[in-house]
Amino acid sequence: MVAKALEESDPEQERYGKLLEALSSKDHLITIGSKAPIFEAKDRALGIARYGADLPAENPVYAKIVRSKFPHAKIKKIDTSRAEKLPGVIGVFTAEDIPGINEIGALVPDQPLLATDTVRYYGDSVAIVAAEDPLTAEEAAELVDVEYEPLPAVFSPLDAMKPNAPKIHEGGNYIPTGHFLVKKGDVQKAFAQPDIIVVEHEYRTQHQEHAFLDPEANLAIPEKDGTMTIIAGLQFPFGVQMTVAKILGLRSDQVRVIQAATGGSFGGRDATGPQAKAALVAYKTKRPTILTYTREESMTEPLVRHPYIMRYKTGATKDGKLIAVKAEIFVDAGAYETYSSGPAWRAATHAAGPYQVPNVHIEIFPYYTNNTPSGAFRGFGNPQVHFATESQMDELSEKLDMDPVEFRLKNILRDGSATATGQILDHSVGLEECVKKAVKDSHWKEKRAKYKEMKGAKKKGIGISLMYHGASTLSEPGEGPDYARSTIIVNKDGSVTYRTGIIEMGQGSPTAHTLIVAEALGIPLNYINLERFDSRTHPDAGITVASRGTYMGGISALIAAKTIAKRMKKKAAQMLDCRPSKVDFKEGKVSAKNQPSKKTTFKELAVRCHEDGIVLSETTTYIVPRIYWDNEMGQGDTYHAFTFSATVSEVEVDMETGQVQVLKVTPVYDLGRVINRLGAEGQVEGGVVQAVGYAIMEELVHKEGLVTNPNLADYYIPTSMDSPEITSNFVEHPFKRGPYGAKGFAESPIVGTAPSIANAIYHATGTRVRSLPITSEKIHLSLEKGE
Ligand code: MOS
């Protein structure tokens, strides 16, 4: 409610005037909602797209990283002499060779590019070898003699918090920047009420690996003028620019970052270390440097999804009204903070689920361990807490003897509801519609009853979960107000160049921007050329994360397009002898409203504008309005908009072996508005399959810090044989601050799906596994124990 007061002056209106009218336009839209192929999709399908490892380099050197063979150790000595003597070796570089600052931590300055005196996980980077060919580099890396003194190590947050635990960083193992409290009402009082029905359990989640298509492959080119060019598969080029500049002691504009085709990222390429390592070698050797990770390196060096230990207690009245949620969450951050505080904030603020709960006490505690650094991964803390909260909802509905759908519907967030942080949702809450549609489309009622009666060696189950996911990084402590930029140039022939700092990594946001531009300029999509990212030309649009690409970048695209349209309409009004407000742009044609004989074309109009010196290029910035957030109590507004979903999953379980087949997933999303239908459907299919892996298959197994399955033979991701039938549907409740009403979307499918699979497995087997992944082994053991 305090948040309301802040918005009264409507700074958006002041800043953007009428340019934002189209945000929640109810006009008949032509391009928005249609199906457009994603940037480079055809090249990828044909195998001609150039990924990082396909780039041509002139007279390159090949780099290989020397990695720690201990989870925690002091470095006593690094002897590079044997490696340097190997024919073909050009040099071996350590922390001492770094001309700038040896620091790559994203939020907390706790991570060196190359270790100085301590290594903190298996695989921590100690040195880099440069050689004439990749095999020599590999051989030489083995010849670098590092003398270690092993230190006691710690592998779980519960051990890391003990007072006598080995200290991983100077300040201890606790990460205070990632501690958050969300406190509303009085949970103690609520749980003390006489008639309250309570469930209380611990839930655990695992390390999940992004397993994107192409492992990190980086080309760094030292230019003659002392600048550095980086070409690589990227998610966060502006971060790469800053990190490389810092490592090399350059200004950020002396680092040029160009994107190669990027085969997925899912948060994994938010890490900037791989590019900085290539840049260091290029700087030292003065030759183009190729640094390509093996799959094993890709799976063990950069970020993985955080394991969470979540202790939940949830209470409701006998008639099924939720009264209290208490949660204590312990995070395994791994050896460095990387991105642990951000997900902790997202987890804490979403941990009560998409429900109206009057009493909430959520607290999250991240700890360093000597495991692989955890970090950004699609969903950013939210898949973990949704597994816990949606399991709790099912367990509680069973105790209340209520249908899980009926119980949820009594408590869901609706227009005007308050979230756990006290944020009033005054718009775009389509959750009830999602639930009703998912239930109807999946034949929930019939199947729920029918599967219950199944006998025999194989049983089926059907389960539901709801979810909500805030778009962007709005109130996250340490983040400034969110912004995005776009550049549009209408060329003299009426073709349109579009550039954005939002990155295309297969998710399709920049492609969605082009649909927005086409709609706003009233031109066919094929007039627009979406240019590959290059930091020399493309405006900074922030980091492409947090389901903000289409939403935030889409608004800046819209503002740029509307700004240009306004100028062009003024000229058109002269040409057509009508008022500017009467000029209509549609499918490349320009006409005066209600006077069809007065017409020209967009292309002709572009020519005339150029002749008149009317500037048809524009770089615009969109900044979100400020909101209120009290970090002490975790109360206030967290995100401008939430995406909602309901997901029904059906499984078949072999009661002998515990083997699970996910048969069918029926998710329904309220994403505000579909911009590119093909892109949205692709996000659903990819996210659901990734969630199947998260739910029942994937775990990056750590044994005393050592990853025992760092390859795609032993780390199982779903294949087409494991993929369920997926029927996706969207309900569209336009968001008043989204481009044509769109909210963020990309992460939602992985957040919402895994808990519905867990609940379906319980429905089939009658045994509840409270840790992910729900493997056949765990089901088998659980059935044996008769739990
Ligand atoms: Mo993401 S996990 O918001 O890169």
Coordinates of N, CA and C in Angstrom, one line a residue, residues 36-52 54-55 213-214 231-234 258-264 503-512 514 529-533 676:
A36 N 6.5 -16.6 -35.6 CA 7.7 -16.2 -36.4 C 8.9 -17.1 -36.0
P37 N 9.7 -17.6 -37.0 CA 10.9 -18.4 -36.7 C 11.9 -17.6 -35.9
I38 N 12.5 -18.2 -35.0 CA 13.5 -17.5 -34.1 C 14.8 -17.2 -34.9
F39 N 15.4 -16.1 -34.6 CA 16.7 -15.7 -35.2 C 17.6 -16.9 -35.4
E40 N 18.1 -17.1 -36.6 CA 19.1 -18.1 -36.9 C 18.5 -19.6 -36.8
A41 N 17.2 -19.7 -36.6 CA 16.7 -21.1 -36.4 C 17.0 -22.0 -37.6
K42 N 16.9 -21.4 -38.7 CA 17.1 -22.2 -39.9 C 18.6 -22.6 -40.0
D43 N 19.5 -21.7 -39.8 CA 20.9 -22.0 -39.8 C 21.3 -23.1 -38.8
R44 N 20.7 -23.0 -37.7 CA 20.9 -24.0 -36.7 C 20.4 -25.4 -37.1
A45 N 19.2 -25.4 -37.7 CA 18.6 -26.6 -38.1 C 19.5 -27.2 -39.3
L46 N 20.0 -26.4 -40.1 CA 20.8 -26.9 -41.2 C 22.3 -27.2 -40.8
G47 N 22.6 -26.8 -39.6 CA 24.0 -27.1 -39.2 C 25.0 -26.1 -39.7
I48 N 24.6 -24.9 -40.1 CA 25.6 -24.0 -40.7 C 25.8 -22.8 -39.7
A49 N 25.0 -22.7 -38.6 CA 25.3 -21.6 -37.7 C 26.7 -21.8 -37.1
R50 N 27.3 -20.7 -36.8 CA 28.7 -20.8 -36.3 C 28.7 -20.5 -34.8
Y51 N 29.0 -21.6 -34.1 CA 29.1 -21.5 -32.6 C 30.6 -21.1 -32.3
G52 N 30.8 -20.9 -31.0 CA 32.2 -20.5 -30.6 C 33.3 -21.3 -31.1
D54 N 33.4 -22.9 -33.9 CA 33.5 -23.0 -35.3 C 34.2 -21.7 -35.9
L55 N 34.6 -20.8 -35.1 CA 35.1 -19.5 -35.6 C 36.5 -19.6 -36.1
L213 N 23.7 -26.9 -25.4 CA 24.2 -27.6 -26.6 C 25.7 -27.5 -26.8
D214 N 26.3 -26.3 -26.8 CA 27.7 -26.2 -27.1 C 28.4 -25.7 -25.8
I231 N 34.9 -13.1 -29.1 CA 33.7 -13.7 -29.8 C 33.4 -15.1 -29.2
A232 N 32.2 -15.2 -28.7 CA 31.8 -16.4 -28.0 C 30.3 -16.6 -27.9
G233 N 29.9 -17.7 -27.5 CA 28.5 -17.9 -27.2 C 28.3 -17.2 -25.8
L234 N 27.2 -16.4 -25.8 CA 27.1 -15.5 -24.6 C 25.7 -15.4 -24.1
I258 N 31.5 -9.8 -29.3 CA 30.6 -10.1 -30.4 C 30.1 -11.5 -30.1
Q259 N 28.8 -11.7 -30.4 CA 28.2 -13.0 -30.1 C 28.3 -14.0 -31.2
A260 N 28.7 -15.2 -30.9 CA 28.6 -16.3 -31.8 C 27.3 -17.0 -31.6
A261 N 26.9 -17.9 -32.4 CA 25.7 -18.6 -32.2 C 25.8 -19.3 -30.8
T262 N 24.7 -19.3 -30.1 CA 24.7 -19.7 -28.7 C 23.7 -20.8 -28.5
G263 N 24.1 -22.0 -28.2 CA 23.2 -23.1 -28.1 C 22.6 -23.3 -26.8
G264 N 21.9 -22.3 -26.3 CA 21.3 -22.3 -25.0 C 22.2 -21.8 -24.0
I503 N 20.0 -10.6 -25.3 CA 20.8 -11.6 -26.1 C 19.9 -12.7 -26.6
E504 N 20.2 -13.1 -27.8 CA 19.5 -14.3 -28.4 C 20.3 -15.6 -28.1
M505 N 19.8 -16.4 -27.2 CA 20.5 -17.7 -27.0 C 19.6 -18.9 -27.2
G506 N 18.6 -18.7 -28.1 CA 17.7 -19.7 -28.4 C 16.3 -19.5 -27.8
Q507 N 16.3 -18.5 -26.9 CA 15.0 -18.3 -26.2 C 14.1 -17.4 -27.0
G508 N 14.6 -16.6 -27.9 CA 13.8 -15.8 -28.8 C 13.4 -14.4 -28.4
S509 N 13.9 -13.9 -27.4 CA 13.5 -12.5 -27.0 C 13.7 -11.5 -28.1
P510 N 14.9 -11.4 -28.7 CA 15.1 -10.3 -29.7 C 14.2 -10.6 -30.9
T511 N 13.9 -11.8 -31.2 CA 12.9 -12.1 -32.3 C 11.6 -11.5 -31.9
A512 N 11.2 -11.7 -30.7 CA 9.9 -11.1 -30.2 C 9.9 -9.6 -30.3
T514 N 11.2 -7.9 -32.6 CA 11.0 -7.5 -34.0 C 9.5 -7.6 -34.3
N529 N 15.6 -6.2 -40.1 CA 16.8 -7.0 -40.0 C 17.3 -7.0 -38.6
L530 N 17.2 -8.1 -37.9 CA 17.7 -8.2 -36.5 C 19.2 -8.5 -36.6
E531 N 20.0 -7.6 -36.0 CA 21.5 -7.7 -36.2 C 22.0 -8.5 -35.0
R532 N 23.0 -9.3 -35.3 CA 23.7 -10.1 -34.3 C 24.4 -9.2 -33.3
F533 N 24.5 -9.6 -32.1 CA 25.0 -8.7 -31.0 C 26.5 -8.3 -31.2
N676 N 5.4 -13.8 -29.7 CA 5.6 -14.8 -30.8 C 5.1 -16.1 -30.3

